mmCIF file of C-alpha atoms in Angstrom:
data_model
loop_
_atom_site.group_PDB
_atom_site.id
_atom_site.type_symbol
_atom_site.label_atom_id
_atom_site.label_comp_id
_atom_site.label_asym_id
_atom_site.label_seq_id
_atom_site.Cartn_x
_atom_site.Cartn_y
_atom_site.Cartn_z
ATOM 1 C CA UNK A 1 79.257 120.404 103.734
ATOM 2 C CA UNK A 2 79.653 120.658 99.964
ATOM 3 C CA UNK A 3 83.392 120.086 100.336
ATOM 4 C CA UNK A 4 82.797 116.861 102.273
ATOM 5 C CA UNK A 5 80.095 115.749 99.837
ATOM 6 C CA UNK A 6 82.305 116.376 96.813
ATOM 7 C CA UNK A 7 85.423 114.749 98.250
ATOM 8 C CA UNK A 8 84.253 111.902 100.491
ATOM 9 C CA UNK A 9 84.404 109.382 97.628
ATOM 10 C CA UNK A 10 87.892 110.622 96.663
ATOM 11 C CA UNK A 11 89.034 110.219 100.281
ATOM 12 C CA UNK A 12 87.885 106.584 100.198
ATOM 13 C CA UNK A 13 89.760 106.092 96.928
ATOM 14 C CA UNK A 14 92.926 107.473 98.510
ATOM 15 C CA UNK A 15 92.362 105.132 101.462
ATOM 16 C CA UNK A 16 92.300 102.290 98.922
ATOM 17 C CA UNK A 17 95.609 103.548 97.541
ATOM 18 C CA UNK A 18 97.165 103.817 101.013
ATOM 19 C CA UNK A 19 96.121 100.271 101.921
ATOM 20 C CA UNK A 20 97.509 99.053 98.593
ATOM 21 C CA UNK A 21 100.868 100.751 99.223
ATOM 22 C CA UNK A 22 101.136 99.233 102.705
ATOM 23 C CA UNK A 23 100.118 95.831 101.317
ATOM 24 C CA UNK A 24 102.780 95.990 98.591
ATOM 25 C CA UNK A 25 105.486 96.860 101.130
ATOM 26 C CA UNK A 26 104.570 93.970 103.416
ATOM 27 C CA UNK A 27 104.365 91.584 100.463
ATOM 28 C CA UNK A 28 107.977 92.414 99.598
ATOM 29 C CA UNK A 29 108.917 91.871 103.249
ATOM 30 C CA UNK A 30 107.201 88.472 103.282
ATOM 31 C CA UNK A 31 104.428 89.499 105.693
ATOM 32 C CA UNK A 32 101.576 87.930 103.748
ATOM 33 C CA UNK A 33 98.933 88.196 106.468
ATOM 34 C CA UNK A 34 99.263 91.981 106.574
ATOM 35 C CA UNK A 35 99.095 92.079 102.777
ATOM 36 C CA UNK A 36 95.895 90.017 102.900
ATOM 37 C CA UNK A 37 94.367 92.446 105.414
ATOM 38 C CA UNK A 38 95.379 95.411 103.249
ATOM 39 C CA UNK A 39 93.776 93.819 100.169
ATOM 40 C CA UNK A 40 90.547 93.310 102.087
ATOM 41 C CA UNK A 41 90.607 96.976 103.147
ATOM 42 C CA UNK A 42 91.399 98.094 99.591
ATOM 43 C CA UNK A 43 88.452 96.074 98.275
ATOM 44 C CA UNK A 44 86.117 97.623 100.852
ATOM 45 C CA UNK A 45 87.287 101.161 100.073
ATOM 46 C CA UNK A 46 87.097 100.432 96.331
ATOM 47 C CA UNK A 47 83.478 99.320 96.684
ATOM 48 C CA UNK A 48 82.359 102.186 98.877
ATOM 49 C CA UNK A 49 84.022 104.983 96.911
ATOM 50 C CA UNK A 50 81.770 104.152 93.955
ATOM 51 C CA UNK A 51 78.758 103.596 96.202
ATOM 52 C CA UNK A 52 79.254 106.937 97.974
ATOM 53 C CA UNK A 53 79.914 108.745 94.712
ATOM 54 C CA UNK A 54 76.617 107.527 93.257
ATOM 55 C CA UNK A 55 74.663 108.098 96.466
ATOM 56 C CA UNK A 56 75.911 111.678 96.860
ATOM 57 C CA UNK A 57 75.884 112.311 93.099
ATOM 58 C CA UNK A 58 79.481 113.490 93.324
ATOM 59 C CA UNK A 59 80.781 111.686 90.226
ATOM 60 C CA UNK A 60 83.669 113.534 88.592
ATOM 61 C CA UNK A 61 86.450 113.007 86.083
ATOM 62 C CA UNK A 62 88.904 113.488 88.942
ATOM 63 C CA UNK A 63 87.278 110.634 90.843
ATOM 64 C CA UNK A 64 87.443 108.393 87.779
ATOM 65 C CA UNK A 65 91.162 109.011 87.332
ATOM 66 C CA UNK A 66 91.899 108.588 91.054
ATOM 67 C CA UNK A 67 90.028 105.291 91.111
ATOM 68 C CA UNK A 68 92.125 103.808 88.309
ATOM 69 C CA UNK A 69 95.380 105.095 89.784
ATOM 70 C CA UNK A 70 94.557 103.615 93.200
ATOM 71 C CA UNK A 71 93.501 100.296 91.641
ATOM 72 C CA UNK A 72 96.777 100.222 89.722
ATOM 73 C CA UNK A 73 98.645 99.844 93.019
ATOM 74 C CA UNK A 74 96.187 97.709 95.012
ATOM 75 C CA UNK A 75 95.121 95.449 92.161
ATOM 76 C CA UNK A 76 97.894 95.954 89.607
ATOM 77 C CA UNK A 77 101.187 96.159 91.445
ATOM 78 C CA UNK A 78 100.340 93.647 94.194
ATOM 79 C CA UNK A 79 99.444 90.727 91.863
ATOM 80 C CA UNK A 80 102.580 91.451 89.824
ATOM 81 C CA UNK A 81 104.682 91.427 92.997
ATOM 82 C CA UNK A 82 102.962 88.199 94.009
ATOM 83 C CA UNK A 83 104.177 86.473 90.866
ATOM 84 C CA UNK A 84 107.573 88.140 91.324
ATOM 85 C CA UNK A 85 107.841 86.562 94.799
ATOM 86 C CA UNK A 86 106.568 83.201 93.537
ATOM 87 C CA UNK A 87 109.182 83.069 90.765
ATOM 88 C CA UNK A 88 112.030 84.433 92.905
ATOM 89 C CA UNK A 89 113.304 81.050 94.175
ATOM 90 C CA UNK A 90 114.012 79.842 90.632
ATOM 91 C CA UNK A 91 116.666 82.458 89.872
ATOM 92 C CA UNK A 92 117.656 82.425 86.202
ATOM 93 C CA UNK A 93 116.579 78.838 85.503
ATOM 94 C CA UNK A 94 113.643 77.870 83.304
ATOM 95 C CA UNK A 95 113.231 74.248 82.199
ATOM 96 C CA UNK A 96 116.847 73.575 83.102
ATOM 97 C CA UNK A 97 118.065 76.437 80.911
ATOM 98 C CA UNK A 98 119.994 79.304 82.503
ATOM 99 C CA UNK A 99 118.684 82.602 81.179
ATOM 100 C CA UNK A 100 120.622 85.902 81.183
ATOM 101 C CA UNK A 101 118.068 87.385 83.600
ATOM 102 C CA UNK A 102 116.130 86.320 86.688
ATOM 103 C CA UNK A 103 112.695 85.024 85.723
ATOM 104 C CA UNK A 104 111.065 86.683 88.756
ATOM 105 C CA UNK A 105 110.812 89.893 86.722
ATOM 106 C CA UNK A 106 108.524 88.063 84.318
ATOM 107 C CA UNK A 107 105.876 88.161 87.042
ATOM 108 C CA UNK A 108 105.571 91.927 86.584
ATOM 109 C CA UNK A 109 103.906 91.212 83.233
ATOM 110 C CA UNK A 110 100.692 90.998 85.280
ATOM 111 C CA UNK A 111 101.238 94.588 86.442
ATOM 112 C CA UNK A 112 101.741 95.817 82.874
ATOM 113 C CA UNK A 113 98.570 94.141 81.637
ATOM 114 C CA UNK A 114 96.644 95.357 84.682
ATOM 115 C CA UNK A 115 97.573 98.902 83.696
ATOM 116 C CA UNK A 116 96.466 98.232 80.121
ATOM 117 C CA UNK A 117 93.196 96.704 81.342
ATOM 118 C CA UNK A 118 92.386 99.723 83.542
ATOM 119 C CA UNK A 119 93.042 102.115 80.656
ATOM 120 C CA UNK A 120 90.826 100.075 78.309
ATOM 121 C CA UNK A 121 88.059 99.916 80.921
ATOM 122 C CA UNK A 122 88.036 103.704 81.303
ATOM 123 C CA UNK A 123 87.452 104.101 77.559
ATOM 124 C CA UNK A 124 84.908 101.292 77.172
ATOM 125 C CA UNK A 125 81.275 102.306 77.739
ATOM 126 C CA UNK A 126 79.850 98.812 77.114
ATOM 127 C CA UNK A 127 80.843 97.246 80.440
ATOM 128 C CA UNK A 128 77.831 98.150 82.535
ATOM 129 C CA UNK A 129 76.317 94.777 83.450
ATOM 130 C CA UNK A 130 79.359 92.654 82.633
ATOM 131 C CA UNK A 131 83.127 92.942 82.438
ATOM 132 C CA UNK A 132 85.086 92.378 79.262
ATOM 133 C CA UNK A 133 87.961 90.297 80.531
ATOM 134 C CA UNK A 134 88.857 89.542 84.137
ATOM 135 C CA UNK A 135 88.763 92.653 86.303
ATOM 136 C CA UNK A 136 91.877 93.568 88.275
ATOM 137 C CA UNK A 137 90.511 92.979 91.822
ATOM 138 C CA UNK A 138 89.361 89.467 90.891
ATOM 139 C CA UNK A 139 92.687 88.691 89.245
ATOM 140 C CA UNK A 140 94.434 89.861 92.418
ATOM 141 C CA UNK A 141 92.270 87.582 94.550
ATOM 142 C CA UNK A 142 93.193 84.664 92.282
ATOM 143 C CA UNK A 143 96.956 85.184 92.241
ATOM 144 C CA UNK A 144 97.486 86.363 95.803
ATOM 145 C CA UNK A 145 94.909 83.828 97.031
ATOM 146 C CA UNK A 146 96.879 80.980 95.462
ATOM 147 C CA UNK A 147 100.165 82.237 96.897
ATOM 148 C CA UNK A 148 98.705 82.940 100.348
ATOM 149 C CA UNK A 149 97.116 79.476 100.531
ATOM 150 C CA UNK A 150 100.465 77.955 99.537
ATOM 151 C CA UNK A 151 102.332 79.875 102.232
ATOM 152 C CA UNK A 152 99.753 79.209 104.954
ATOM 153 C CA UNK A 153 98.704 75.616 104.231
ATOM 154 C CA UNK A 154 101.184 74.373 101.590
ATOM 155 C CA UNK A 155 98.268 73.967 99.183
ATOM 156 C CA UNK A 156 98.917 74.251 95.430
ATOM 157 C CA UNK A 157 102.543 73.189 96.002
ATOM 158 C CA UNK A 158 102.507 71.515 92.570
ATOM 159 C CA UNK A 159 102.120 74.997 91.116
ATOM 160 C CA UNK A 160 104.667 76.899 93.187
ATOM 161 C CA UNK A 161 107.341 74.229 92.845
ATOM 162 C CA UNK A 162 107.229 74.378 89.047
ATOM 163 C CA UNK A 163 108.568 77.501 87.359
ATOM 164 C CA UNK A 164 106.975 76.626 83.995
ATOM 165 C CA UNK A 165 103.493 76.446 85.516
ATOM 166 C CA UNK A 166 104.063 79.802 87.213
ATOM 167 C CA UNK A 167 105.155 81.386 83.942
ATOM 168 C CA UNK A 168 102.093 79.935 82.207
ATOM 169 C CA UNK A 169 99.873 81.241 85.030
ATOM 170 C CA UNK A 170 101.405 84.683 84.540
ATOM 171 C CA UNK A 171 100.745 84.598 80.798
ATOM 172 C CA UNK A 172 97.184 83.272 81.104
ATOM 173 C CA UNK A 173 96.078 85.738 83.768
ATOM 174 C CA UNK A 174 97.715 88.629 81.884
ATOM 175 C CA UNK A 175 95.757 87.668 78.791
ATOM 176 C CA UNK A 176 92.512 87.243 80.737
ATOM 177 C CA UNK A 177 92.781 90.854 81.892
ATOM 178 C CA UNK A 178 92.420 92.155 78.333
ATOM 179 C CA UNK A 179 90.546 89.239 76.766
ATOM 180 C CA UNK A 180 87.194 89.720 74.976
ATOM 181 C CA UNK A 181 85.584 87.079 77.214
ATOM 182 C CA UNK A 182 82.569 88.420 79.085
ATOM 183 C CA UNK A 183 82.807 88.091 82.861
ATOM 184 C CA UNK A 184 79.850 88.420 85.175
ATOM 185 C CA UNK A 185 79.310 91.643 87.122
ATOM 186 C CA UNK A 186 77.153 91.506 90.245
ATOM 187 C CA UNK A 187 74.738 94.132 88.965
ATOM 188 C CA UNK A 188 71.084 93.241 88.541
ATOM 189 C CA UNK A 189 69.143 94.497 85.527
ATOM 190 C CA UNK A 190 65.858 93.207 86.945
ATOM 191 C CA UNK A 191 64.378 91.332 89.895
ATOM 192 C CA UNK A 192 63.250 88.408 87.708
ATOM 193 C CA UNK A 193 64.825 85.108 88.730
ATOM 194 C CA UNK A 194 65.245 83.978 85.119
ATOM 195 C CA UNK A 195 67.404 87.042 84.430
ATOM 196 C CA UNK A 196 69.704 86.225 87.334
ATOM 197 C CA UNK A 197 70.238 82.453 87.170
ATOM 198 C CA UNK A 198 73.966 82.854 86.582
ATOM 199 C CA UNK A 199 74.396 85.132 89.592
ATOM 200 C CA UNK A 200 72.373 82.806 91.829
ATOM 201 C CA UNK A 201 74.474 79.816 90.731
ATOM 202 C CA UNK A 202 77.624 81.825 91.392
ATOM 203 C CA UNK A 203 76.523 82.898 94.882
ATOM 204 C CA UNK A 204 75.278 79.473 96.001
ATOM 205 C CA UNK A 205 78.282 77.638 94.574
ATOM 206 C CA UNK A 206 80.665 80.253 95.934
ATOM 207 C CA UNK A 207 79.301 79.942 99.468
ATOM 208 C CA UNK A 208 79.661 76.156 99.275
ATOM 209 C CA UNK A 209 83.262 76.404 98.035
ATOM 210 C CA UNK A 210 84.279 78.800 100.808
ATOM 211 C CA UNK A 211 82.482 76.753 103.476
ATOM 212 C CA UNK A 212 84.199 73.535 102.420
ATOM 213 C CA UNK A 213 87.689 74.738 101.504
ATOM 214 C CA UNK A 214 88.008 77.997 103.533
ATOM 215 C CA UNK A 215 91.329 79.762 102.705
ATOM 216 C CA UNK A 216 92.084 77.333 99.888
ATOM 217 C CA UNK A 217 88.621 78.037 98.494
ATOM 218 C CA UNK A 218 89.352 81.733 97.834
ATOM 219 C CA UNK A 219 91.309 81.229 94.575
ATOM 220 C CA UNK A 220 89.036 78.281 93.724
ATOM 221 C CA UNK A 221 86.094 80.684 93.938
ATOM 222 C CA UNK A 222 87.665 82.874 91.236
ATOM 223 C CA UNK A 223 88.150 79.853 88.979
ATOM 224 C CA UNK A 224 84.518 78.915 89.591
ATOM 225 C CA UNK A 225 83.501 82.493 88.731
ATOM 226 C CA UNK A 226 85.375 82.284 85.425
ATOM 227 C CA UNK A 227 83.763 78.924 84.581
ATOM 228 C CA UNK A 228 80.244 80.184 85.368
ATOM 229 C CA UNK A 229 80.888 83.271 83.240
ATOM 230 C CA UNK A 230 82.013 81.068 80.340
ATOM 231 C CA UNK A 231 78.916 78.861 80.592
ATOM 232 C CA UNK A 232 76.565 81.858 80.578
ATOM 233 C CA UNK A 233 78.318 83.928 77.887
ATOM 234 C CA UNK A 234 75.144 84.421 75.851
ATOM 235 C CA UNK A 235 73.183 85.676 78.871
ATOM 236 C CA UNK A 236 75.745 88.338 79.773
ATOM 237 C CA UNK A 237 74.891 91.665 78.188
#
């Protein structure tokens, strides 16, 4: 029983990693629906490994390292590959200039900064009730959500038909990962309504966005989350 108790959370973390690996493979193959399913599974496993670890009091340094390594694939490699796929059609051309390399590799900048963000997070003890910068799962939802909506409904075509906008999106999201901007975490310090206005606004607005826009609303929800976090900067601590 002690073996199961001590390793159940790690098993969930490895399940997150497995789903992330499968999702990355299918993203390369152009099977975006399977990638979406894998990201959902990775998010569920990522949530429950921490929940189980706290519930069973099985926290360990091994678990901490495994969690970051699994997230690096599910929420670091996949968003980088997403931008890689989005930039692939443009070949070596940027603003009419032919570069000596294919610009699709620029999309992997997101993966590099995701790795940096995860390393910084592991060393930062301040981020208990808020995140410093955009966390990797949320950034993945934004980038893959945009690309998935484009592939499924042709939404955001203005973005995916313009290589400059895609490069700018890559740069902005890479910076957001390591930025000093406080981002809301869904952890409650108290049950007082006045202490949780921002979270209530986020939840109510988020439900409305998803109800109205459905698949297209998924990346819009992340943008809304960023805006709410910016408005309530002083309340996040």
